[in-house]
PDB file of C-alpha atoms and ligand atoms in Angstrom:
ATOM      1  CA  MET A   1     -16.374  26.550 -58.719  1.00  0.00           C
ATOM      2  CA  ARG A   2     -13.640  26.521 -56.067  1.00  0.00           C
ATOM      3  CA  THR A   3     -11.860  23.198 -55.755  1.00  0.00           C
ATOM      4  CA  ARG A   4     -12.357  21.758 -52.322  1.00  0.00           C
ATOM      5  CA  GLU A   5      -9.157  21.041 -50.465  1.00  0.00           C
ATOM      6  CA  LYS A   6      -8.588  17.338 -49.912  1.00  0.00           C
ATOM      7  CA  LEU A   7      -7.468  16.502 -46.395  1.00  0.00           C
ATOM      8  CA  VAL A   8      -7.408  12.712 -46.673  1.00  0.00           C
ATOM      9  CA  SER A   9      -7.673  10.475 -49.678  1.00  0.00           C
ATOM     10  CA  LEU A  10      -8.125   6.710 -49.511  1.00  0.00           C
ATOM     11  CA  LYS A  11      -7.632   4.751 -52.697  1.00  0.00           C
ATOM     12  CA  ASN A  12      -8.715   1.140 -52.969  1.00  0.00           C
ATOM     13  CA  ALA A  13      -7.900   0.562 -49.316  1.00  0.00           C
ATOM     14  CA  SER A  14      -8.223  -2.908 -47.849  1.00  0.00           C
ATOM     15  CA  ILE A  15      -7.481  -4.359 -44.450  1.00  0.00           C
ATOM     16  CA  VAL A  16      -6.822  -8.028 -43.869  1.00  0.00           C
ATOM     17  CA  TYR A  17      -6.290  -9.189 -40.273  1.00  0.00           C
ATOM     18  CA  ARG A  18      -4.030 -12.151 -39.728  1.00  0.00           C
ATOM     19  CA  MET A  19      -5.864 -14.578 -37.423  1.00  0.00           C
ATOM     20  CA  GLU A  20      -4.171 -16.896 -34.908  1.00  0.00           C
ATOM     21  CA  SER A  21      -4.761 -19.800 -37.273  1.00  0.00           C
ATOM     22  CA  GLY A  22      -2.622 -17.917 -39.778  1.00  0.00           C
ATOM     23  CA  GLU A  23      -5.640 -17.334 -41.967  1.00  0.00           C
ATOM     24  CA  GLY A  24      -6.269 -13.837 -43.332  1.00  0.00           C
ATOM     25  CA  ARG A  25      -9.584 -12.127 -42.525  1.00  0.00           C
ATOM     26  CA  ARG A  26     -10.560  -9.389 -44.951  1.00  0.00           C
ATOM     27  CA  VAL A  27     -12.614  -6.763 -43.098  1.00  0.00           C
ATOM     28  CA  TRP A  28     -12.274  -3.813 -45.497  1.00  0.00           C
ATOM     29  CA  SER A  29     -12.250  -4.079 -49.278  1.00  0.00           C
ATOM     30  CA  GLY A  30     -11.610  -1.498 -51.962  1.00  0.00           C
ATOM     31  CA  VAL A  31     -12.509   1.535 -49.850  1.00  0.00           C
ATOM     32  CA  SER A  32     -11.990   4.767 -51.793  1.00  0.00           C
ATOM     33  CA  LEU A  33     -12.990   8.148 -50.474  1.00  0.00           C
ATOM     34  CA  ASP A  34     -11.776  11.725 -50.212  1.00  0.00           C
ATOM     35  CA  ILE A  35     -12.450  13.898 -47.195  1.00  0.00           C
ATOM     36  CA  HIS A  36     -12.468  17.621 -47.929  1.00  0.00           C
ATOM     37  CA  ARG A  37     -11.958  20.585 -45.656  1.00  0.00           C
ATOM     38  CA  GLY A  38     -15.195  21.874 -44.178  1.00  0.00           C
ATOM     39  CA  GLU A  39     -17.226  18.722 -44.690  1.00  0.00           C
ATOM     40  CA  TRP A  40     -19.342  17.057 -42.024  1.00  0.00           C
ATOM     41  CA  VAL A  41     -19.288  13.402 -42.901  1.00  0.00           C
ATOM     42  CA  ALA A  42     -21.665  11.036 -41.117  1.00  0.00           C
ATOM     43  CA  VAL A  43     -20.559   7.417 -41.249  1.00  0.00           C
ATOM     44  CA  VAL A  44     -23.296   4.836 -40.754  1.00  0.00           C
ATOM     45  CA  GLY A  45     -23.713   1.094 -41.113  1.00  0.00           C
ATOM     46  CA  PRO A  46     -24.588  -2.035 -39.163  1.00  0.00           C
ATOM     47  CA  ASN A  47     -22.343  -3.484 -36.462  1.00  0.00           C
ATOM     48  CA  GLY A  48     -19.191  -4.997 -37.830  1.00  0.00           C
ATOM     49  CA  SER A  49     -19.475  -3.182 -41.178  1.00  0.00           C
ATOM     50  CA  GLY A  50     -16.101  -1.421 -40.871  1.00  0.00           C
ATOM     51  CA  LYS A  51     -16.947   1.998 -39.421  1.00  0.00           C
ATOM     52  CA  SER A  52     -14.484   1.910 -36.524  1.00  0.00           C
ATOM     53  CA  THR A  53     -11.864   0.619 -38.912  1.00  0.00           C
ATOM     54  CA  LEU A  54     -12.264   3.936 -40.734  1.00  0.00           C
ATOM     55  CA  ALA A  55     -11.685   5.729 -37.411  1.00  0.00           C
ATOM     56  CA  SER A  56      -8.471   3.836 -36.754  1.00  0.00           C
ATOM     57  CA  VAL A  57      -7.243   4.405 -40.305  1.00  0.00           C
ATOM     58  CA  LEU A  58      -7.933   8.153 -40.091  1.00  0.00           C
ATOM     59  CA  LEU A  59      -6.198   8.343 -36.707  1.00  0.00           C
ATOM     60  CA  GLY A  60      -3.162   6.645 -38.241  1.00  0.00           C
ATOM     61  CA  MET A  61      -3.494   3.601 -35.978  1.00  0.00           C
ATOM     62  CA  ASN A  62      -4.209   0.971 -38.598  1.00  0.00           C
ATOM     63  CA  PRO A  63      -1.891   0.382 -41.564  1.00  0.00           C
ATOM     64  CA  LEU A  64      -3.569  -0.649 -44.796  1.00  0.00           C
ATOM     65  CA  SER A  65      -3.005  -4.134 -46.192  1.00  0.00           C
ATOM     66  CA  GLU A  66      -3.635  -2.864 -49.726  1.00  0.00           C
ATOM     67  CA  GLY A  67      -4.242   0.503 -51.361  1.00  0.00           C
ATOM     68  CA  GLN A  68      -3.096   3.968 -50.358  1.00  0.00           C
ATOM     69  CA  VAL A  69      -3.853   6.708 -47.889  1.00  0.00           C
ATOM     70  CA  GLN A  70      -2.723  10.248 -48.648  1.00  0.00           C
ATOM     71  CA  ARG A  71      -2.971  13.087 -46.154  1.00  0.00           C
ATOM     72  CA  ARG A  72      -2.536  16.810 -46.523  1.00  0.00           C
ATOM     73  CA  THR A  73       0.236  16.584 -43.959  1.00  0.00           C
ATOM     74  CA  ASP A  74       2.236  13.687 -42.511  1.00  0.00           C
ATOM     75  CA  ASP A  75       1.611  14.930 -38.987  1.00  0.00           C
ATOM     76  CA  VAL A  76      -1.389  12.678 -38.360  1.00  0.00           C
ATOM     77  CA  THR A  77      -1.709  13.440 -34.633  1.00  0.00           C
ATOM     78  CA  SER A  78      -2.026  17.160 -35.023  1.00  0.00           C
ATOM     79  CA  MET A  79      -4.224  16.831 -38.096  1.00  0.00           C
ATOM     80  CA  THR A  80      -6.839  14.443 -36.693  1.00  0.00           C
ATOM     81  CA  ARG A  81      -8.111  14.133 -33.141  1.00  0.00           C
ATOM     82  CA  GLY A  82     -10.665  11.597 -32.012  1.00  0.00           C
ATOM     83  CA  VAL A  83     -13.320  11.244 -29.370  1.00  0.00           C
ATOM     84  CA  LEU A  84     -14.292   7.620 -28.907  1.00  0.00           C
ATOM     85  CA  GLN A  85     -17.199   5.729 -27.416  1.00  0.00           C
ATOM     86  CA  LEU A  86     -16.039   5.175 -23.830  1.00  0.00           C
ATOM     87  CA  PRO A  87     -15.520   8.490 -22.024  1.00  0.00           C
ATOM     88  CA  GLU A  88     -12.984   7.142 -19.525  1.00  0.00           C
ATOM     89  CA  ALA A  89     -10.906   5.290 -22.074  1.00  0.00           C
ATOM     90  CA  GLN A  90      -9.199   8.499 -23.122  1.00  0.00           C
ATOM     91  CA  PHE A  91      -8.389  10.045 -19.763  1.00  0.00           C
ATOM     92  CA  ILE A  92      -4.807  10.397 -18.621  1.00  0.00           C
ATOM     93  CA  GLY A  93      -5.177  13.069 -15.929  1.00  0.00           C
ATOM     94  CA  GLU A  94      -7.056  12.944 -12.657  1.00  0.00           C
ATOM     95  CA  THR A  95      -8.556  16.413 -12.885  1.00  0.00           C
ATOM     96  CA  ILE A  96      -9.740  18.444 -15.864  1.00  0.00           C
ATOM     97  CA  ALA A  97      -6.692  20.722 -15.505  1.00  0.00           C
ATOM     98  CA  GLU A  98      -4.308  17.743 -15.538  1.00  0.00           C
ATOM     99  CA  GLU A  99      -6.081  16.350 -18.577  1.00  0.00           C
ATOM    100  CA  LEU A 100      -5.601  19.609 -20.470  1.00  0.00           C
ATOM    101  CA  ASP A 101      -2.027  20.044 -19.188  1.00  0.00           C
ATOM    102  CA  PHE A 102      -0.983  17.040 -21.280  1.00  0.00           C
ATOM    103  CA  LEU A 103      -1.745  18.930 -24.486  1.00  0.00           C
ATOM    104  CA  PRO A 104       1.205  20.549 -26.247  1.00  0.00           C
ATOM    105  CA  GLN A 105      -0.687  23.880 -26.227  1.00  0.00           C
ATOM    106  CA  ALA A 106      -0.533  23.941 -22.397  1.00  0.00           C
ATOM    107  CA  GLN A 107       3.229  23.507 -22.331  1.00  0.00           C
ATOM    108  CA  GLN A 108       3.689  26.946 -23.857  1.00  0.00           C
ATOM    109  CA  LEU A 109       1.638  28.751 -21.214  1.00  0.00           C
ATOM    110  CA  THR A 110       2.504  30.123 -17.780  1.00  0.00           C
ATOM    111  CA  ALA A 111       0.447  28.982 -14.784  1.00  0.00           C
ATOM    112  CA  GLU A 112      -1.449  32.289 -15.009  1.00  0.00           C
ATOM    113  CA  GLY A 113      -2.009  31.909 -18.756  1.00  0.00           C
ATOM    114  CA  ARG A 114      -3.292  28.389 -18.259  1.00  0.00           C
ATOM    115  CA  ARG A 115      -6.137  29.495 -15.994  1.00  0.00           C
ATOM    116  CA  SER A 116      -7.801  31.606 -18.669  1.00  0.00           C
ATOM    117  CA  TRP A 117      -6.940  29.019 -21.327  1.00  0.00           C
ATOM    118  CA  TYR A 118      -8.764  26.260 -19.362  1.00  0.00           C
ATOM    119  CA  ALA A 119     -11.857  28.460 -19.187  1.00  0.00           C
ATOM    120  CA  GLU A 120     -11.662  29.226 -22.904  1.00  0.00           C
ATOM    121  CA  VAL A 121     -11.182  25.576 -23.885  1.00  0.00           C
ATOM    122  CA  LEU A 122     -14.108  24.456 -21.715  1.00  0.00           C
ATOM    123  CA  ALA A 123     -16.361  27.292 -22.873  1.00  0.00           C
ATOM    124  CA  ALA A 124     -15.844  26.173 -26.493  1.00  0.00           C
ATOM    125  CA  VAL A 125     -17.957  23.101 -25.690  1.00  0.00           C
ATOM    126  CA  GLY A 126     -20.368  24.911 -23.383  1.00  0.00           C
ATOM    127  CA  LEU A 127     -18.808  23.736 -20.096  1.00  0.00           C
ATOM    128  CA  SER A 128     -18.394  26.006 -17.094  1.00  0.00           C
ATOM    129  CA  LEU A 129     -16.663  23.737 -14.604  1.00  0.00           C
ATOM    130  CA  SER A 130     -13.772  24.296 -12.260  1.00  0.00           C
ATOM    131  CA  PRO A 131     -10.603  22.890 -13.862  1.00  0.00           C
ATOM    132  CA  GLU A 132      -9.840  21.377 -10.438  1.00  0.00           C
ATOM    133  CA  ARG A 133     -12.824  19.028 -10.717  1.00  0.00           C
ATOM    134  CA  THR A 134     -11.824  15.375 -10.578  1.00  0.00           C
ATOM    135  CA  MET A 135     -12.770  13.517 -13.738  1.00  0.00           C
ATOM    136  CA  ALA A 136     -14.354  10.705 -11.699  1.00  0.00           C
ATOM    137  CA  THR A 137     -16.974  13.154 -10.321  1.00  0.00           C
ATOM    138  CA  LEU A 138     -18.211  14.210 -13.780  1.00  0.00           C
ATOM    139  CA  SER A 139     -21.292  12.789 -15.502  1.00  0.00           C
ATOM    140  CA  GLY A 140     -20.833  10.751 -18.684  1.00  0.00           C
ATOM    141  CA  GLY A 141     -21.909  13.723 -20.772  1.00  0.00           C
ATOM    142  CA  GLN A 142     -19.495  16.087 -19.013  1.00  0.00           C
ATOM    143  CA  LYS A 143     -16.670  13.585 -19.503  1.00  0.00           C
ATOM    144  CA  GLN A 144     -17.319  13.420 -23.226  1.00  0.00           C
ATOM    145  CA  LEU A 145     -17.479  17.204 -23.394  1.00  0.00           C
ATOM    146  CA  VAL A 146     -14.071  17.380 -21.669  1.00  0.00           C
ATOM    147  CA  ASN A 147     -12.736  14.870 -24.223  1.00  0.00           C
ATOM    148  CA  LEU A 148     -14.210  17.006 -26.977  1.00  0.00           C
ATOM    149  CA  ALA A 149     -12.753  20.172 -25.435  1.00  0.00           C
ATOM    150  CA  ALA A 150      -9.307  18.557 -25.216  1.00  0.00           C
ATOM    151  CA  ALA A 151      -9.520  17.402 -28.830  1.00  0.00           C
ATOM    152  CA  LEU A 152     -10.611  20.838 -30.075  1.00  0.00           C
ATOM    153  CA  ALA A 153      -7.992  22.671 -27.975  1.00  0.00           C
ATOM    154  CA  THR A 154      -5.348  21.296 -30.334  1.00  0.00           C
ATOM    155  CA  SER A 155      -7.173  22.850 -33.345  1.00  0.00           C
ATOM    156  CA  PRO A 156      -7.272  19.646 -35.387  1.00  0.00           C
ATOM    157  CA  GLU A 157      -8.224  19.874 -39.055  1.00  0.00           C
ATOM    158  CA  ILE A 158     -10.415  16.795 -38.646  1.00  0.00           C
ATOM    159  CA  LEU A 159     -12.441  15.954 -35.557  1.00  0.00           C
ATOM    160  CA  LEU A 160     -13.183  12.247 -35.606  1.00  0.00           C
ATOM    161  CA  LEU A 161     -16.070  11.032 -33.451  1.00  0.00           C
ATOM    162  CA  ASP A 162     -16.647   7.314 -33.040  1.00  0.00           C
ATOM    163  CA  GLU A 163     -20.030   6.847 -31.334  1.00  0.00           C
ATOM    164  CA  PRO A 164     -19.224   9.445 -28.641  1.00  0.00           C
ATOM    165  CA  THR A 165     -22.859   9.633 -27.523  1.00  0.00           C
ATOM    166  CA  ALA A 166     -23.512   5.885 -27.285  1.00  0.00           C
ATOM    167  CA  MET A 167     -23.380   5.926 -23.475  1.00  0.00           C
ATOM    168  CA  LEU A 168     -25.123   9.272 -22.963  1.00  0.00           C
ATOM    169  CA  ASP A 169     -28.650  10.338 -22.060  1.00  0.00           C
ATOM    170  CA  PRO A 170     -30.651  12.460 -24.550  1.00  0.00           C
ATOM    171  CA  ALA A 171     -29.823  15.790 -22.860  1.00  0.00           C
ATOM    172  CA  SER A 172     -26.071  15.083 -22.928  1.00  0.00           C
ATOM    173  CA  ARG A 173     -26.306  13.850 -26.521  1.00  0.00           C
ATOM    174  CA  LYS A 174     -27.805  17.198 -27.442  1.00  0.00           C
ATOM    175  CA  GLU A 175     -24.973  19.062 -25.719  1.00  0.00           C
ATOM    176  CA  VAL A 176     -22.333  17.041 -27.553  1.00  0.00           C
ATOM    177  CA  ARG A 177     -24.129  17.661 -30.850  1.00  0.00           C
ATOM    178  CA  GLU A 178     -24.276  21.380 -30.169  1.00  0.00           C
ATOM    179  CA  ALA A 179     -20.561  21.491 -29.336  1.00  0.00           C
ATOM    180  CA  VAL A 180     -19.742  19.632 -32.561  1.00  0.00           C
ATOM    181  CA  ARG A 181     -21.961  22.025 -34.527  1.00  0.00           C
ATOM    182  CA  GLN A 182     -20.035  24.967 -33.083  1.00  0.00           C
ATOM    183  CA  ALA A 183     -16.722  23.349 -34.009  1.00  0.00           C
ATOM    184  CA  HIS A 184     -17.968  22.751 -37.562  1.00  0.00           C
ATOM    185  CA  GLN A 185     -19.129  26.340 -37.861  1.00  0.00           C
ATOM    186  CA  GLY A 186     -15.664  27.363 -36.716  1.00  0.00           C
ATOM    187  CA  GLY A 187     -14.177  25.495 -39.699  1.00  0.00           C
ATOM    188  CA  THR A 188     -13.330  22.058 -38.268  1.00  0.00           C
ATOM    189  CA  THR A 189     -13.989  19.139 -40.601  1.00  0.00           C
ATOM    190  CA  ILE A 190     -16.173  16.537 -38.891  1.00  0.00           C
ATOM    191  CA  VAL A 191     -16.223  12.775 -39.384  1.00  0.00           C
ATOM    192  CA  TRP A 192     -18.889  11.318 -37.091  1.00  0.00           C
ATOM    193  CA  ILE A 193     -19.466   7.588 -36.865  1.00  0.00           C
ATOM    194  CA  SER A 194     -22.905   6.923 -35.446  1.00  0.00           C
ATOM    195  CA  HIS A 195     -25.805   4.541 -35.461  1.00  0.00           C
ATOM    196  CA  ARG A 196     -28.178   7.282 -34.322  1.00  0.00           C
ATOM    197  CA  LEU A 197     -29.750   8.530 -37.489  1.00  0.00           C
ATOM    198  CA  GLU A 198     -30.891  11.803 -35.948  1.00  0.00           C
ATOM    199  CA  GLU A 199     -27.170  12.656 -35.738  1.00  0.00           C
ATOM    200  CA  VAL A 200     -26.917  12.264 -39.498  1.00  0.00           C
ATOM    201  CA  ALA A 201     -29.231  15.165 -40.277  1.00  0.00           C
ATOM    202  CA  ASP A 202     -26.516  17.760 -39.512  1.00  0.00           C
ATOM    203  CA  ALA A 203     -24.077  16.189 -41.959  1.00  0.00           C
ATOM    204  CA  THR A 204     -23.229  17.533 -45.393  1.00  0.00           C
ATOM    205  CA  ARG A 205     -22.480  14.016 -46.592  1.00  0.00           C
ATOM    206  CA  VAL A 206     -23.313  10.452 -45.552  1.00  0.00           C
ATOM    207  CA  ILE A 207     -21.088   7.446 -46.067  1.00  0.00           C
ATOM    208  CA  GLY A 208     -22.767   4.080 -45.582  1.00  0.00           C
ATOM    209  CA  PHE A 209     -20.746   0.975 -44.836  1.00  0.00           C
ATOM    210  CA  GLY A 210     -21.953  -2.572 -45.437  1.00  0.00           C
ATOM    211  CA  ALA A 211     -19.711  -5.605 -44.936  1.00  0.00           C
ATOM    212  CA  GLY A 212     -16.441  -3.660 -45.167  1.00  0.00           C
ATOM    213  CA  ARG A 213     -17.352  -1.726 -48.291  1.00  0.00           C
ATOM    214  CA  ILE A 214     -18.805   1.689 -48.997  1.00  0.00           C
ATOM    215  CA  THR A 215     -22.374   1.133 -50.142  1.00  0.00           C
ATOM    216  CA  PHE A 216     -23.502   4.758 -50.173  1.00  0.00           C
ATOM    217  CA  ASP A 217     -21.751   8.109 -50.470  1.00  0.00           C
ATOM    218  CA  GLY A 218     -23.966  11.146 -50.948  1.00  0.00           C
ATOM    219  CA  GLU A 219     -26.131  13.844 -49.427  1.00  0.00           C
ATOM    220  CA  PRO A 220     -28.357  13.171 -46.397  1.00  0.00           C
ATOM    221  CA  ARG A 221     -31.544  13.806 -48.408  1.00  0.00           C
ATOM    222  CA  LYS A 222     -30.585  11.152 -50.917  1.00  0.00           C
ATOM    223  CA  PHE A 223     -29.648   8.806 -48.066  1.00  0.00           C
ATOM    224  CA  PHE A 224     -33.041   9.168 -46.387  1.00  0.00           C
ATOM    225  CA  TYR A 225     -35.356   9.664 -49.364  1.00  0.00           C
ATOM    226  CA  GLY A 226     -33.545   7.797 -52.144  1.00  0.00           C
ATOM    227  CA  GLU A 227     -33.439   9.228 -55.660  1.00  0.00           C
ATOM    228  CA  VAL A 228     -36.295  11.588 -54.871  1.00  0.00           C
ATOM    229  CA  GLY A 229     -34.090  13.318 -52.297  1.00  0.00           C
ATOM    230  CA  GLU A 230     -31.790  14.432 -55.081  1.00  0.00           C
ATOM    231  CA  LYS A 231     -34.608  15.869 -57.123  1.00  0.00           C
ATOM    232  CA  SER A 232     -36.490  17.557 -54.333  1.00  0.00           C
ATOM    233  CA  GLU A 233     -36.889  20.742 -56.376  1.00  0.00           C
ATOM    234  CA  LYS A 234     -38.827  18.850 -58.988  1.00  0.00           C
ATOM    235  CA  PHE A 235     -40.693  16.856 -56.444  1.00  0.00           C
ATOM    236  CA  GLU A 236     -44.091  18.214 -57.301  1.00  0.00           C
ATOM    237  CA  LYS A 237     -43.773  16.419 -60.636  1.00  0.00           C
ATOM    238  CA  ILE A 238     -43.087  13.085 -59.026  1.00  0.00           C
ATOM    239  CA  LYS A 239     -46.366  11.461 -58.177  1.00  0.00           C
ATOM    240  CA  LYS A 240     -45.112   8.106 -57.085  1.00  0.00           C
ATOM    241  CA  PHE A 241     -41.908   7.306 -55.308  1.00  0.00           C
ATOM    242  CA  GLU A 242     -40.130   4.219 -54.141  1.00  0.00           C
ATOM    243  CA  LYS A 243     -40.122   3.878 -50.370  1.00  0.00           C
ATOM    244  CA  SER A 244     -36.793   2.155 -50.510  1.00  0.00           C
ATOM    245  CA  SER A 245     -33.754   4.292 -49.766  1.00  0.00           C
ATOM    246  CA  PRO A 246     -30.074   3.723 -48.956  1.00  0.00           C
ATOM    247  CA  CYS A 247     -31.068   4.173 -45.299  1.00  0.00           C
ATOM    248  CA  VAL A 248     -33.605   1.314 -45.477  1.00  0.00           C
ATOM    249  CA  GLU A 249     -31.262  -0.807 -47.580  1.00  0.00           C
ATOM    250  CA  LEU A 250     -28.627  -0.558 -44.848  1.00  0.00           C
ATOM    251  CA  GLY A 251     -31.149  -2.040 -42.412  1.00  0.00           C
ATOM    252  CA  PHE A 252     -32.162   1.139 -40.561  1.00  0.00           C
ATOM    253  CA  ASP A 253     -35.650   2.349 -39.758  1.00  0.00           C
ATOM    254  CA  PRO A 254     -35.813   5.930 -41.024  1.00  0.00           C
ATOM    255  CA  PRO A 255     -36.138   8.514 -38.224  1.00  0.00           C
ATOM    256  CA  PHE A 256     -39.646   9.574 -37.203  1.00  0.00           C
ATOM    257  CA  VAL A 257     -39.425  12.853 -39.136  1.00  0.00           C
ATOM    258  CA  ILE A 258     -38.542  11.091 -42.385  1.00  0.00           C
ATOM    259  CA  GLN A 259     -41.306   8.516 -41.903  1.00  0.00           C
ATOM    260  CA  THR A 260     -43.821  11.289 -41.228  1.00  0.00           C
ATOM    261  CA  ALA A 261     -42.700  13.201 -44.304  1.00  0.00           C
ATOM    262  CA  MET A 262     -42.991  10.060 -46.400  1.00  0.00           C
ATOM    263  CA  HIS A 263     -46.572   9.526 -45.214  1.00  0.00           C
ATOM    264  CA  LEU A 264     -47.407  13.106 -46.120  1.00  0.00           C
ATOM    265  CA  LEU A 265     -45.866  12.651 -49.554  1.00  0.00           C
ATOM    266  CA  GLU A 266     -47.944   9.533 -50.028  1.00  0.00           C
ATOM    267  CA  GLN A 267     -51.045  11.560 -49.205  1.00  0.00           C
ATOM    268  CA  GLY A 268     -50.114  13.796 -52.128  1.00  0.00           C
ATOM    269  CA  LEU A 269     -48.581  16.714 -50.212  1.00  0.00           C
ATOM    270  CA  THR A 270     -45.670  18.576 -51.752  1.00  0.00           C
ATOM    271  CA  LEU A 271     -42.797  19.112 -49.361  1.00  0.00           C
ATOM    272  CA  HIS A 272     -39.990  21.287 -50.528  1.00  0.00           C
ATOM    273  CA  PRO A 273     -37.303  21.001 -49.366  1.00  0.00           C
ATOM    274  CA  LEU A 274     -37.705  17.468 -48.080  1.00  0.00           C
ATOM    275  CA  PRO A 275     -37.269  17.834 -44.313  1.00  0.00           C
ATOM    276  CA  LEU A 276     -34.389  16.272 -42.382  1.00  0.00           C
ATOM    277  CA  ASN A 277     -35.428  17.308 -38.870  1.00  0.00           C
ATOM    278  CA  MET A 278     -38.464  18.471 -36.885  1.00  0.00           C
ATOM    279  CA  GLU A 279     -37.712  22.167 -37.407  1.00  0.00           C
ATOM    280  CA  GLU A 280     -37.561  21.729 -41.183  1.00  0.00           C
ATOM    281  CA  LEU A 281     -40.741  19.643 -41.189  1.00  0.00           C
ATOM    282  CA  ALA A 282     -42.591  22.292 -39.154  1.00  0.00           C
ATOM    283  CA  GLU A 283     -41.320  25.025 -41.469  1.00  0.00           C
ATOM    284  CA  VAL A 284     -42.147  23.284 -44.712  1.00  0.00           C
ATOM    285  CA  ILE A 285     -45.685  22.546 -43.486  1.00  0.00           C
ATOM    286  CA  SER A 286     -46.310  26.047 -42.129  1.00  0.00           C
ATOM    287  CA  CYS A 287     -45.121  27.597 -45.419  1.00  0.00           C
ATOM    288  CA  ARG A 288     -47.707  25.682 -47.433  1.00  0.00           C
TER     289      ARG A 288
HETATM  290  P1  ADP B   1     -18.074  -1.413 -36.877  1.00  0.00           P
HETATM  291  O1  ADP B   1     -17.394  -0.229 -36.299  1.00  0.00           O
HETATM  292  O2  ADP B   1     -18.873  -1.061 -38.102  1.00  0.00           O
HETATM  293  O3  ADP B   1     -18.893  -2.163 -35.874  1.00  0.00           O
HETATM  294  P2  ADP B   1     -15.400  -2.505 -37.123  1.00  0.00           P
HETATM  295  O4  ADP B   1     -14.684  -1.591 -38.043  1.00  0.00           O
HETATM  296  O5  ADP B   1     -15.140  -2.363 -35.665  1.00  0.00           O
HETATM  297  O6  ADP B   1     -16.971  -2.430 -37.421  1.00  0.00           O
HETATM  298  O7  ADP B   1     -15.073  -4.001 -37.504  1.00  0.00           O
HETATM  299  C1  ADP B   1     -15.175  -4.509 -38.838  1.00  0.00           C
HETATM  300  C2  ADP B   1     -14.870  -5.993 -38.810  1.00  0.00           C
HETATM  301  O8  ADP B   1     -13.500  -6.186 -38.495  1.00  0.00           O
HETATM  302  C3  ADP B   1     -15.669  -6.762 -37.758  1.00  0.00           C
HETATM  303  O9  ADP B   1     -16.066  -7.978 -38.313  1.00  0.00           O
HETATM  304  C4  ADP B   1     -14.665  -6.954 -36.646  1.00  0.00           C
HETATM  305  O10 ADP B   1     -14.950  -8.146 -35.929  1.00  0.00           O
HETATM  306  C5  ADP B   1     -13.350  -7.074 -37.417  1.00  0.00           C
HETATM  307  N1  ADP B   1     -12.175  -6.656 -36.639  1.00  0.00           N
HETATM  308  C6  ADP B   1     -11.973  -5.435 -36.092  1.00  0.00           C
HETATM  309  N2  ADP B   1     -10.762  -5.388 -35.479  1.00  0.00           N
HETATM  310  C7  ADP B   1     -10.198  -6.601 -35.651  1.00  0.00           C
HETATM  311  C8  ADP B   1      -8.954  -7.203 -35.263  1.00  0.00           C
HETATM  312  N3  ADP B   1      -8.045  -6.501 -34.568  1.00  0.00           N
HETATM  313  N4  ADP B   1      -8.730  -8.488 -35.614  1.00  0.00           N
HETATM  314  C9  ADP B   1      -9.641  -9.177 -36.328  1.00  0.00           C
HETATM  315  N5  ADP B   1     -10.820  -8.693 -36.746  1.00  0.00           N
HETATM  316  C10 ADP B   1     -11.110  -7.432 -36.406  1.00  0.00           C
END
């Protein structure tokens, strides 16, 4: 088996904030994880569990109090680019063109070269907008797509998303998801922090945070279905299964598809593979 290339490695990482009172507040304890090239890591957990702390550590904005972080390269800014929750928080330019002009890639282009580059960068996230459009006139979804386009234009090894769809309507959420899928297919490693479990189904790996610690690290099927998810090939032999799963243990209601599948399993149906989204559920039922 080919060894997967490690891009970032955290070993026993902890973060302790010094409060005004002088007291230390430990918000991250003993976090160890490796992120490999090509992965799509979904990071989930309740509010205040330490997910955004992971974002700031990966973006090189938060030094560790204890433990180590190793990266494939010391150039953190070119290695990892982030798109955060508030679309406007990341804007520097007034128009799309100005926004993109701040990127180092633009500096090497002539005015003529830039025109086709803008179109290319925007098309990569499915946007066909005039680069002269003022950012303030864009919808929330379009703003996040411009942020995504700007992040991807620098060809980062890791695209870090911290709840980028939190403020968006369902149609825009879908567009962002599609753009991220395209980037992943193009070889970008994805780390997506989300509390929307439907966004987890695309991931190759789920990391669950609870109270500043990693409580789960494994495949989406195991996250949603528990131990049974790991043994889905042998599922026909498993007559009874525990309804508890890492997803439930972290305090989430499983998505509708997973709940439906679980009901069907309880009725004695065999579902293989265990479905993670509507398309898979429809397929597994129609193949029976
Ligand atoms: P999440 O993204 O899962 O909601 P965070 O990583 O933002 O969680 O926060 C983890 C914990 O660290 C929370 O209890 C939060 O209040 C605390 N925290 C985050 N930033 C700071 C800070 N600068 N000073 C003190 N505490 C902080």
